[in-house]
Tab-separated table of C-alpha atoms in Angstrom:
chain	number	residue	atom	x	y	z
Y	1	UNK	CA	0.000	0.000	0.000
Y	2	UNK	CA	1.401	3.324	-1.029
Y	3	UNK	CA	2.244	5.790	1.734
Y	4	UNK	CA	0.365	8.839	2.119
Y	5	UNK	CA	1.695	12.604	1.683
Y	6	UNK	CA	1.042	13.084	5.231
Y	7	UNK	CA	2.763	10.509	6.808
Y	8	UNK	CA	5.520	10.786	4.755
Y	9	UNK	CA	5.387	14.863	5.743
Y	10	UNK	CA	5.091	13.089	9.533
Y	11	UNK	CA	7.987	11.054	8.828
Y	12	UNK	CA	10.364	13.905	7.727
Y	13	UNK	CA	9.018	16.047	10.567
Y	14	UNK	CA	9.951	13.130	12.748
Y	15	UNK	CA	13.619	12.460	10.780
Y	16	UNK	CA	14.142	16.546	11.244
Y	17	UNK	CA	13.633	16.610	14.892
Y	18	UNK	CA	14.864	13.418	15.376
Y	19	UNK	CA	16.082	10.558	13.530
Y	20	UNK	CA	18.685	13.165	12.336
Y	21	UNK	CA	20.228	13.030	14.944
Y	22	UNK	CA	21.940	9.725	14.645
Y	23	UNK	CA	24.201	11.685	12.233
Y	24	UNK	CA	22.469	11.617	8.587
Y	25	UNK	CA	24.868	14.317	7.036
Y	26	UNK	CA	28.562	15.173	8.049
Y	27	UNK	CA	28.923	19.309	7.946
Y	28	UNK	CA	31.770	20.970	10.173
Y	29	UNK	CA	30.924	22.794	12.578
Y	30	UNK	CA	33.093	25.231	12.199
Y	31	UNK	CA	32.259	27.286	8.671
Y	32	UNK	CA	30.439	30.265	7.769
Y	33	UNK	CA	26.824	30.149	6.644
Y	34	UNK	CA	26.617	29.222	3.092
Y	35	UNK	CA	25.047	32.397	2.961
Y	36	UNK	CA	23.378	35.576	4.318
Y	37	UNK	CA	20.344	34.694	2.075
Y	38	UNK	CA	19.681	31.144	4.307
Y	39	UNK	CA	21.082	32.838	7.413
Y	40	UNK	CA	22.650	29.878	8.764
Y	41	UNK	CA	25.603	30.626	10.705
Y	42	UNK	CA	28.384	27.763	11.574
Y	43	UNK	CA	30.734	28.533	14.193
Y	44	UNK	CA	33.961	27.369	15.866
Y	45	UNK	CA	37.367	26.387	15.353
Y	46	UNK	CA	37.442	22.402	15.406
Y	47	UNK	CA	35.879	20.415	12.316
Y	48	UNK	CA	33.640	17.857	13.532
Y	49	UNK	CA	31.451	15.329	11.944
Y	50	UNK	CA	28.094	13.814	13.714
Y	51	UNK	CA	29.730	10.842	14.831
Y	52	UNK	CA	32.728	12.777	16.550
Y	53	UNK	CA	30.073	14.655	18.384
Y	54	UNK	CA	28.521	11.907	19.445
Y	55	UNK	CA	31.356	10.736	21.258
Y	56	UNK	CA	32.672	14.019	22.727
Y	57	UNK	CA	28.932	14.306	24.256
Y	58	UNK	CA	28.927	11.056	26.008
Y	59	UNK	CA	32.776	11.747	27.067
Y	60	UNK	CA	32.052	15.530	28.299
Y	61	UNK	CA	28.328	13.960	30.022
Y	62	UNK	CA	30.500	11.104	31.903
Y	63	UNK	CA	32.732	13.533	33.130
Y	64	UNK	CA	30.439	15.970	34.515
Y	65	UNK	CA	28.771	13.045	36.337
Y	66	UNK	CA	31.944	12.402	37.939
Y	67	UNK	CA	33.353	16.307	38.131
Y	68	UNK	CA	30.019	18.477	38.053
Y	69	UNK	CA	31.669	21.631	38.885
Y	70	UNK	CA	34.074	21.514	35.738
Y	71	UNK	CA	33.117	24.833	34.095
Y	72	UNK	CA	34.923	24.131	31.217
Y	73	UNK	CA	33.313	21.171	30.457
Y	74	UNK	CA	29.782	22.408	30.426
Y	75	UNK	CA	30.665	25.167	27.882
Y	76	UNK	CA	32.427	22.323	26.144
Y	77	UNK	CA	29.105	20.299	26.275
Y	78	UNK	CA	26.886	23.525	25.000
Y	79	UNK	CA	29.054	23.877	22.183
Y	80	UNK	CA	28.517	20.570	21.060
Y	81	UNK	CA	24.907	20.778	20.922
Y	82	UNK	CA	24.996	23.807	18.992
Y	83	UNK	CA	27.068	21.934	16.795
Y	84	UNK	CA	25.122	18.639	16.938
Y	85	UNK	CA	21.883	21.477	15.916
Y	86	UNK	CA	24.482	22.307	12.823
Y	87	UNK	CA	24.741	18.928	11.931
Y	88	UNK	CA	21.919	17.197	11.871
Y	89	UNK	CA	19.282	20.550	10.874
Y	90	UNK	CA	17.256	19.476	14.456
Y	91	UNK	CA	16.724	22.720	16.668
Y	92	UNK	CA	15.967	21.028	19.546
Y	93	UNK	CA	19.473	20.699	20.743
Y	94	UNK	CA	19.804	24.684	21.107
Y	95	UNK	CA	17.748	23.829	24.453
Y	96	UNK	CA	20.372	21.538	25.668
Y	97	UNK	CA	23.134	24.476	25.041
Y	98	UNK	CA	21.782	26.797	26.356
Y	99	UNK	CA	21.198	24.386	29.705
Y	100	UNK	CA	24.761	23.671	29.536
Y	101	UNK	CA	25.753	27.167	29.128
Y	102	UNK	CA	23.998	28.514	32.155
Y	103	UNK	CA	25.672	25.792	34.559
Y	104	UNK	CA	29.281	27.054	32.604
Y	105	UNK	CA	27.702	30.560	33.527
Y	106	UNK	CA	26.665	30.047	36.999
Y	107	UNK	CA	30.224	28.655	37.668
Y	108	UNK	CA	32.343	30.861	35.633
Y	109	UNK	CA	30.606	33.816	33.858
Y	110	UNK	CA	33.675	35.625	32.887
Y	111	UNK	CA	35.413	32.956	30.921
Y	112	UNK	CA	36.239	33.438	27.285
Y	113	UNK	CA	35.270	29.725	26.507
Y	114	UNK	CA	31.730	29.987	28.161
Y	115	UNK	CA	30.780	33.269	26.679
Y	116	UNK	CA	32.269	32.163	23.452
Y	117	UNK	CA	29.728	29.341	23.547
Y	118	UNK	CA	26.447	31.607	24.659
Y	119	UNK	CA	27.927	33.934	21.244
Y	120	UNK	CA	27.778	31.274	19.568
Y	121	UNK	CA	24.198	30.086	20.748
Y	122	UNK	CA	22.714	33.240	20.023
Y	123	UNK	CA	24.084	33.338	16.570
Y	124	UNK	CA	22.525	30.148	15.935
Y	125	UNK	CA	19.182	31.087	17.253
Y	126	UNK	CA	20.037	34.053	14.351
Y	127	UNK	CA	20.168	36.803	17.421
Y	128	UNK	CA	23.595	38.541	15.390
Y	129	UNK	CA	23.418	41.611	18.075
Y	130	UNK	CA	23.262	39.505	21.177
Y	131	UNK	CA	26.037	37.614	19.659
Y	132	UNK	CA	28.629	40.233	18.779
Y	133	UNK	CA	28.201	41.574	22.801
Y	134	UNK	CA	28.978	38.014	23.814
Y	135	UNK	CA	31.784	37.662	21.462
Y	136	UNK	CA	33.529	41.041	22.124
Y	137	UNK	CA	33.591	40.071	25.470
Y	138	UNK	CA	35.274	36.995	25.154
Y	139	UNK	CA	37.628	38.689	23.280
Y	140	UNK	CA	37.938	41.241	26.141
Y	141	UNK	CA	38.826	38.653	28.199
Y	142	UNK	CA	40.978	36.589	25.710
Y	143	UNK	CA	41.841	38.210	22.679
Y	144	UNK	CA	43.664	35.264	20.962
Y	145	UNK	CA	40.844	33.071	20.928
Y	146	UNK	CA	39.802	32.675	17.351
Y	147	UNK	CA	36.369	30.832	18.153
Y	148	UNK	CA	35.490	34.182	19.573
Y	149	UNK	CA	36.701	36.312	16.495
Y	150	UNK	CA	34.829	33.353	14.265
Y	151	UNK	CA	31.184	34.639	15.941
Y	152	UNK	CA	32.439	38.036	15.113
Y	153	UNK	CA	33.066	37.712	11.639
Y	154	UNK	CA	29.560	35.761	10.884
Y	155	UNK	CA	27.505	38.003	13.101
Y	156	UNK	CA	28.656	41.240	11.788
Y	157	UNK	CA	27.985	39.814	8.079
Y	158	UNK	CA	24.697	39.002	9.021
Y	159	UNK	CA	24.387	42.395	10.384
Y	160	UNK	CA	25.583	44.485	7.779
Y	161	UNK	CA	28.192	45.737	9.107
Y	162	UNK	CA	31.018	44.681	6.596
Y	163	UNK	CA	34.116	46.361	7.447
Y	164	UNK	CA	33.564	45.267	10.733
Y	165	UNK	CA	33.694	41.124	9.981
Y	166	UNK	CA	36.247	42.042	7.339
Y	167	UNK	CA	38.502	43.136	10.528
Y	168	UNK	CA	37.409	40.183	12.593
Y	169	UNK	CA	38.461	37.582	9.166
Y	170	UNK	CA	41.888	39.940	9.237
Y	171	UNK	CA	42.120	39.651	12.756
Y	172	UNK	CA	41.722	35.322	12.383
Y	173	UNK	CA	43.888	35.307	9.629
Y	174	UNK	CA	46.904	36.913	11.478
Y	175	UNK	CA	45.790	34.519	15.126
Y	176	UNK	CA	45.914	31.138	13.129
Y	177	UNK	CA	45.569	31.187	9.381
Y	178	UNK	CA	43.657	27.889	8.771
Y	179	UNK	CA	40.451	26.553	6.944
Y	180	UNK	CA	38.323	28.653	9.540
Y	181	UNK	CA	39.372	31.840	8.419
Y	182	UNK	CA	40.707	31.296	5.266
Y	183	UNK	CA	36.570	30.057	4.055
Y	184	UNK	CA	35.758	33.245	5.744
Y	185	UNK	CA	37.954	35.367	3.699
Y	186	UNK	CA	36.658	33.677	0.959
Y	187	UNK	CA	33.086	34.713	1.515
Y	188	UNK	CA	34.097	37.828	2.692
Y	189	UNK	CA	36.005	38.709	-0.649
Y	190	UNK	CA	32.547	36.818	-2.481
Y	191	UNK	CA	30.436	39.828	-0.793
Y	192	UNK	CA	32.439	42.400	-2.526
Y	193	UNK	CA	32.444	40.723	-5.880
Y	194	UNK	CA	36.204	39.445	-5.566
Y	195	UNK	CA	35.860	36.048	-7.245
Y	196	UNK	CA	39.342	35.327	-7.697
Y	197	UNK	CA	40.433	36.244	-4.355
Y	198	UNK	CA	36.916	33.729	-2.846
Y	199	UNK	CA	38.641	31.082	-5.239
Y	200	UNK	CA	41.914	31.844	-4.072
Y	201	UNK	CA	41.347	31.698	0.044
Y	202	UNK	CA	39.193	28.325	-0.751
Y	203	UNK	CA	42.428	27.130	-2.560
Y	204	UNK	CA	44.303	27.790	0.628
Y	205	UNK	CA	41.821	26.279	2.606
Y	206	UNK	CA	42.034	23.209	0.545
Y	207	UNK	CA	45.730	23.002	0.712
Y	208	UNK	CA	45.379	23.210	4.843
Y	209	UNK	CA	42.212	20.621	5.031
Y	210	UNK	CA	43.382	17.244	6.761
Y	211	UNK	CA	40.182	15.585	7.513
Y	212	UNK	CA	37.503	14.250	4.939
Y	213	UNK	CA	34.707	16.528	6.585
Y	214	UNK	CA	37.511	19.620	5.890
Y	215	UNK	CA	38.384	18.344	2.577
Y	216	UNK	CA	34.501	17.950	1.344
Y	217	UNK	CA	33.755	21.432	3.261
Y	218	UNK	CA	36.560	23.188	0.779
Y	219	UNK	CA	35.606	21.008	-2.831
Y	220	UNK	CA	31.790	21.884	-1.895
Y	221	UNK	CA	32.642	25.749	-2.018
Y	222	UNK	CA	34.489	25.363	-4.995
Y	223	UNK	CA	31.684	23.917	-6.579
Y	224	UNK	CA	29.215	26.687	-5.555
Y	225	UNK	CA	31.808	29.362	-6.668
Y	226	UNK	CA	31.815	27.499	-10.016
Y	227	UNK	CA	27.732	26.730	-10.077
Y	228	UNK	CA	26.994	30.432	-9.136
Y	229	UNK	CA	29.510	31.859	-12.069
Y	230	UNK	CA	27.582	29.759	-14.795
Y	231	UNK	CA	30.225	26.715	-14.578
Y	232	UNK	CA	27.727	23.791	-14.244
Y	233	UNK	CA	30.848	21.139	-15.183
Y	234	UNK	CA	33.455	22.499	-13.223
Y	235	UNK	CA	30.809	22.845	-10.150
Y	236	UNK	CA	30.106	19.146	-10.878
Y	237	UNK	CA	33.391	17.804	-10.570
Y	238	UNK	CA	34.198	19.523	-7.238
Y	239	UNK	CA	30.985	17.999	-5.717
Y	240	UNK	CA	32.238	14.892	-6.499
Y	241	UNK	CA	35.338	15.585	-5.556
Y	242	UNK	CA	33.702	16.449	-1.891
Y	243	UNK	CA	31.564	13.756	-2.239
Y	244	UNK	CA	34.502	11.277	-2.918
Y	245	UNK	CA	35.975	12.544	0.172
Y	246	UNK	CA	33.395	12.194	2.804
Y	247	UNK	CA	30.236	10.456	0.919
Y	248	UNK	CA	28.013	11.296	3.275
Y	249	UNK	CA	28.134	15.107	2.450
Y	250	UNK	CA	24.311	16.398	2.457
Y	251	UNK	CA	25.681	19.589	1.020
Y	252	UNK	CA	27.796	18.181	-2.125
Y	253	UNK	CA	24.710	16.016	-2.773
Y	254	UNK	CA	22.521	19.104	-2.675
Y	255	UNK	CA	24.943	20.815	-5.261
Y	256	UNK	CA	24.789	17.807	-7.375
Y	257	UNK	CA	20.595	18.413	-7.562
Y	258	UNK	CA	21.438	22.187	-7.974
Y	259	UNK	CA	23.326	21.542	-11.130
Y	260	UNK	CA	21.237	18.856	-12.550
Y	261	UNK	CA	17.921	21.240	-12.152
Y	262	UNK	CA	20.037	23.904	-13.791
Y	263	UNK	CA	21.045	21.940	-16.339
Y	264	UNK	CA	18.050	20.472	-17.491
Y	265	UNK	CA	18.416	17.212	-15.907
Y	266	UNK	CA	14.870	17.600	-14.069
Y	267	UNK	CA	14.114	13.752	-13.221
Y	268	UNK	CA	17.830	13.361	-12.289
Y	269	UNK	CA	17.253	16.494	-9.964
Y	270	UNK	CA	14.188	14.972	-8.357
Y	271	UNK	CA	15.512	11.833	-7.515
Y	272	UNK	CA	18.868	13.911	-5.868
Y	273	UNK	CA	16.683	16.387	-3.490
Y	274	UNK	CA	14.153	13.377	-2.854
Y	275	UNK	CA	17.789	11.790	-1.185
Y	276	UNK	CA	18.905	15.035	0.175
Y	277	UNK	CA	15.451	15.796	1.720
Y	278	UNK	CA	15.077	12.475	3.525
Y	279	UNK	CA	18.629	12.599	4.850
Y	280	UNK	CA	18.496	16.377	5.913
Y	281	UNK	CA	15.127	18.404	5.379
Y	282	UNK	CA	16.402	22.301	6.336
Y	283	UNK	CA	14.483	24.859	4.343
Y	284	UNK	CA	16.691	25.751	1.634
Y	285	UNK	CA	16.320	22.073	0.373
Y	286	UNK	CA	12.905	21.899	1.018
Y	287	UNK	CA	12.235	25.191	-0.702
Y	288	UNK	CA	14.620	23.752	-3.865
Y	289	UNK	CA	12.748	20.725	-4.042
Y	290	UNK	CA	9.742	22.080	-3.846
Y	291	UNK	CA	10.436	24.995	-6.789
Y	292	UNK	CA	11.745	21.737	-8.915
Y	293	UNK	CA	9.026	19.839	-8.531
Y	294	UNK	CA	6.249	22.514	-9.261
Y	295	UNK	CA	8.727	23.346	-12.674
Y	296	UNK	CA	8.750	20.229	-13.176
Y	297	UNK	CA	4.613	19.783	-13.296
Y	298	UNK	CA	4.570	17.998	-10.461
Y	299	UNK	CA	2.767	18.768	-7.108
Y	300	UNK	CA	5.296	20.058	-4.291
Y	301	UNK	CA	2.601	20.891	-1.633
Y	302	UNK	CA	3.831	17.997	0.071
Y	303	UNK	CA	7.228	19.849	0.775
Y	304	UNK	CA	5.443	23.241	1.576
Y	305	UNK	CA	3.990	21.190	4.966
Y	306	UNK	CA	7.389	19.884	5.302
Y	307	UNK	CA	8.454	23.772	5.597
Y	308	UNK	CA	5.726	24.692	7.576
Y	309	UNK	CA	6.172	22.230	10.124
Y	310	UNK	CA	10.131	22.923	10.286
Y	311	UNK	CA	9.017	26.366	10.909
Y	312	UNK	CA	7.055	24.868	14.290
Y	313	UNK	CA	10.146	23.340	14.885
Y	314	UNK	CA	12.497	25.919	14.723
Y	315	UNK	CA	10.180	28.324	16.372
Y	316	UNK	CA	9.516	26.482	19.669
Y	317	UNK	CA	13.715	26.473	19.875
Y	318	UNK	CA	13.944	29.804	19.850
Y	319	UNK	CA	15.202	30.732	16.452
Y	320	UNK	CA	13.930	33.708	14.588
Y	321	UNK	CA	13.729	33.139	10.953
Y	322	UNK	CA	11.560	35.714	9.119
Y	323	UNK	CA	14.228	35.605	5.978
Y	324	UNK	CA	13.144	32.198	4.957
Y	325	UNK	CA	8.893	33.391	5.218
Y	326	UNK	CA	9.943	36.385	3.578
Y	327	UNK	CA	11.355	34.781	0.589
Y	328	UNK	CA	8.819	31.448	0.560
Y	329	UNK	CA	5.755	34.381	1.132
Y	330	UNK	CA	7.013	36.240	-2.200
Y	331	UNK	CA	7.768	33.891	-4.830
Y	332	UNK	CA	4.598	31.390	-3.348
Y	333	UNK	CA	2.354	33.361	-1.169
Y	334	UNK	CA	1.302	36.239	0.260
Y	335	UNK	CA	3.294	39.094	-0.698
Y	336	UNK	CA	1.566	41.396	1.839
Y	337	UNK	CA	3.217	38.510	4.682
Y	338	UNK	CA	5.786	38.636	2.550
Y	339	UNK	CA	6.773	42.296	3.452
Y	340	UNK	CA	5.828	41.640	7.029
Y	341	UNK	CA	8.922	39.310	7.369
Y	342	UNK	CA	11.313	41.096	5.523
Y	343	UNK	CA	10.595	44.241	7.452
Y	344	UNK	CA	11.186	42.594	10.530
Y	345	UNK	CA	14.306	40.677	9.459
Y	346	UNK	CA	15.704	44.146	8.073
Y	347	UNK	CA	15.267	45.396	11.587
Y	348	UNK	CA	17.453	42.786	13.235
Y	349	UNK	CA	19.806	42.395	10.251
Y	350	UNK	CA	19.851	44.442	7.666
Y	351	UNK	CA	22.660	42.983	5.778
Y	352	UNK	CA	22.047	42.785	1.600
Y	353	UNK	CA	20.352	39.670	1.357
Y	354	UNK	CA	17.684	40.628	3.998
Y	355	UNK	CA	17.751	44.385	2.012
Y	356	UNK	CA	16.715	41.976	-1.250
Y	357	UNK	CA	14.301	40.048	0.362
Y	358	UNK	CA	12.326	43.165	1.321
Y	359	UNK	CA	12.430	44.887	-1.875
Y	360	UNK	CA	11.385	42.108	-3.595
Y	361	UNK	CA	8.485	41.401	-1.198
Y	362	UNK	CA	7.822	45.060	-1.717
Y	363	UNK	CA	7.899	44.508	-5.400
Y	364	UNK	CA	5.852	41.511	-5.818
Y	365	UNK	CA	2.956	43.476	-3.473
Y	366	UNK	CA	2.873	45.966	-5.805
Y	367	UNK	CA	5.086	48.848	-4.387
Y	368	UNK	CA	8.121	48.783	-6.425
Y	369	UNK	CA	8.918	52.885	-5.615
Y	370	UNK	CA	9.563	51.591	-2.107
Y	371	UNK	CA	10.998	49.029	-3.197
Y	372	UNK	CA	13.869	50.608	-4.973
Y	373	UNK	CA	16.261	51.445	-2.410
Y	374	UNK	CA	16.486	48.866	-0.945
Y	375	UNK	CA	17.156	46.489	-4.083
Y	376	UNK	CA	19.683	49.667	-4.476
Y	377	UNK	CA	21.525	48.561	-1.395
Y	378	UNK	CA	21.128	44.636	-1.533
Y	379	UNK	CA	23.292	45.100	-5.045
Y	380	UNK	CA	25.433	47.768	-3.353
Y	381	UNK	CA	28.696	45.880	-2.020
Y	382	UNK	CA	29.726	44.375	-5.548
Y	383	UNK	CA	28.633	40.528	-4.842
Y	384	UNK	CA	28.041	39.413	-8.200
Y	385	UNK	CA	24.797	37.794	-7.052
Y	386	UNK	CA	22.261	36.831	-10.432
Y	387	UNK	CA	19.805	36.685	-8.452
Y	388	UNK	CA	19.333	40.036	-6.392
Y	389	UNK	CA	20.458	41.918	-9.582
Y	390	UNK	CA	17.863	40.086	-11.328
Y	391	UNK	CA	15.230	41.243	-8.556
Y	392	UNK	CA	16.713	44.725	-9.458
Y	393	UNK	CA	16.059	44.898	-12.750
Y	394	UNK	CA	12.845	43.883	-12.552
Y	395	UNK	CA	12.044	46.358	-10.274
Y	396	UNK	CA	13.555	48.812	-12.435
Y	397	UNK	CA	11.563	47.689	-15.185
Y	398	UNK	CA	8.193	48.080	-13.419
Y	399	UNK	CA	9.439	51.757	-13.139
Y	400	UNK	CA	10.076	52.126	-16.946
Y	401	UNK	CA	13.468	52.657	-15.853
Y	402	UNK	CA	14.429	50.976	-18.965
Y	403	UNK	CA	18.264	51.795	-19.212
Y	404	UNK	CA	18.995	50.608	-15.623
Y	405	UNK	CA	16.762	47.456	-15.854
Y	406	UNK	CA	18.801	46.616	-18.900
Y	407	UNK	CA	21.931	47.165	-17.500
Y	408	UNK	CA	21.431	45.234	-14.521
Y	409	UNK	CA	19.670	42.239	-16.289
Y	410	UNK	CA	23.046	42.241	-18.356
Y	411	UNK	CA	24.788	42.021	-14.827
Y	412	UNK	CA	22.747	39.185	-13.633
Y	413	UNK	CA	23.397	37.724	-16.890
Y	414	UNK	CA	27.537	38.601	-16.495
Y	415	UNK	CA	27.416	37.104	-13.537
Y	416	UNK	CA	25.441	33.450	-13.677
Y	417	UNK	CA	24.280	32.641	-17.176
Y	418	UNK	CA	23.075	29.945	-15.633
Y	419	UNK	CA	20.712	31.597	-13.838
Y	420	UNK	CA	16.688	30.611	-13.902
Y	421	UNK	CA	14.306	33.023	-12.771
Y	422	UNK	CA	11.883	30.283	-12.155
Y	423	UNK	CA	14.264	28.571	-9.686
Y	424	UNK	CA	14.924	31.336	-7.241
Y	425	UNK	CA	15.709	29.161	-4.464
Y	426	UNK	CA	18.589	27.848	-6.207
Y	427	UNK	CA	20.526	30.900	-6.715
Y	428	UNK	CA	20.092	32.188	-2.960
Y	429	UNK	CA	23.076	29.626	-1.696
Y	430	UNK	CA	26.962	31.061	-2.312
């Protein structure tokens, strides 16, 4: 007997929060969102895959049992979680963090390791302001700890404040020049339309990656700089180079679907998310699959309730997420909730991604004159990003400014001719 749509929805719900969590997908821990646009921030300085976790949780739990005043330890034990959170997409173990984190507190509340970890919780819960206090602290207290300046560098991204998490990158770069900061010099150079340079650091942080989660991490990058630039081969060959290196990958695998979608490859594309879905369901996935499907003529409300139930999910954890609504809301909803999101994303973080989001939710509710300046300043930094130029120039267009909505069409179209309007989703990722 076939299953139904809702108990397979039920079982992905169930796999999200957690069957997941017997370590589905290997991501380090330790890396910079993939980008502003998901607002998914990865943070630390020690790769770690969900099986390593798994042991350094049962190590760090048996010796609190034994030494329950170990400070150290608990902070050690709430950074895992957040990691384990990372890993696996499940939200619930932000809970368990920040448990640990306030018996670290209670015991120590000045140490850099403990208030690295509560930065580092409240960058995953997406609270970037609340993060950068934390962090600057620790840093106040121990200024070569790079975990600290890591926090720094992804918070102040999401926040907008650029020159500020291009010092913190500097500022890892001169502590311990590494994987960890060279990725984030990579992005950081990405957001200012350096491709050569992003290419470059993910070079170095290729040459410096030991471990297969590293190694994938670096070849998955490359493949996004290459997918994003129009290069569907090249972006091919370094997701299999990732995937070659640690097969379990969820991200490389997700590529692969990227570029077969992009490339015409539609059935090929289903079957890939359909895998990377049931291993890992977070919202950019979902939302992929979902746009593939429906291009595809094929129903993908079955992935919409899959979205809508991660949002419970992620809600009851404490992580705000009105980027992801803002976005889903304007290319396949409501664009009056649409704006209501991106408003109050831009209020928390109004970095260029959320700046897009609301002028394209303004845009697609019929208020493109508002809408302007803020496409204006999502498109302002350089990142040669198809898809917010595209929202540009259509917004441009809707104002007969027909000069400008031509010239940044032909940027979008310099930048990814790859790029398919009808697959938004798959053009937010860097």
């Amino acid at each position: 007997m076939k299953t139904s749509a809702k108990a397979r929805t039920a079982a992905a719900v169930l796999g999200l929060a957690a069957a997941l969590t017997l370590g589905a997908a290997l991501i380090p821990g330790d890396r910079p969102a993939p980008a502003p646009a998901a607002a998914r921030v990865e943070l630390g300085e020690t790769p770690v895959s969900a099986v390593s976790l798994d042991g350094a949780i049962k190590a760090l739990t048996a010796r609190l049992r034994r030494l329950p005043a170990d400070h150290l330890a608990w902070a050690r034990l709430g950074s895992a979680h957040i990691q384990r959170a990372r890993v696996t997409g499940d939200p619930s173990y932000y809970p368990r963090a920040e448990e640990a984190l306030a018996r670290a507190t209670a015991l120590s509340p000045g140490d850099p390791e403990v208030l690295t970890g509560l930065a580092s919780l409240a960058a995953g819960r997406h609270e970037f302001a609340e993060a950068v206090r934390l962090a600057r602290s620790s840093v106040a207290a121990n200024p070569y700890g790079q975990g600290a300046h890591a926090v720094l560098a992804d918070a102040y991204t999401q926040l907008g404040r650029y020159g500020e998490a291009t010092r913190a990158v500097d500022r890892m770069m001169e502590l311990r020049p590494g994987v960890v900061a060279f990725t984030r010099a990579s992005y950081d150079a990405e957001l200012r339309g350096d491709r050569t340079m992003a290419r470059r650091m993910l070079e170095h942080a290729l040459s410096d990656a030991f471990s297969p989660d590293d190694v994938a991490y670096c070849r998955h990058y490359l493949g996004e700089l290459a997918l994003h630039s129009g290069d569907l081969r090249g972006a091919a060959e370094q997701y299999r180079l990732a995937l070659e290196a640690a097969p379990g990958f969820v991200p490389a695998l997700a590529g692969n679907a990227r570029a077969a979608a992009l490339d015409g490859r539609t059935t090929e594309a289903i079957d890939r998310y359909a895998t990377v879905v049931a291993r890992l369901p977070l919202a950019q996935y979902v939302v992929e699959y979902a746009e593939v499907l429906a291009a595809a003529g094929r129903d993908p409300s079955e992935q919409w309730s899959l979205l809508r139930a991660q949002r419970s999910l992620t809600r009851e954890a404490g992580v705000l997420d009105d980027l992801t609504w803002a976005e889903y809301e304007a290319d396949h909803g409501s664009p009056a909730l649409a704006v209501t999101h991106a408003r109050a994303e831009y209020a928390r973080n109004p970095n260029v991604v959320a700046a897009d989001a609301l002028a394209w939710a303004l845009h697609r509710d019929g208020r493109s004159r508002e809408a302007l300046p803020y496409a204006r300043k999502a498109t302002a930094t350089g990142w040669r990003n198809a898809l917010l130029l595209h929202h540009r120039a259509e917004i441009e267009r809707a104002l007969g400014m027909a000069t400008e909505a031509r010239r940044s069409a032909a940027r979008a179209r310099a930048a990814n001719p790859s790029f398919s309007p009808g697959l938004p989703a798959l053009a937010r990722l860097s």
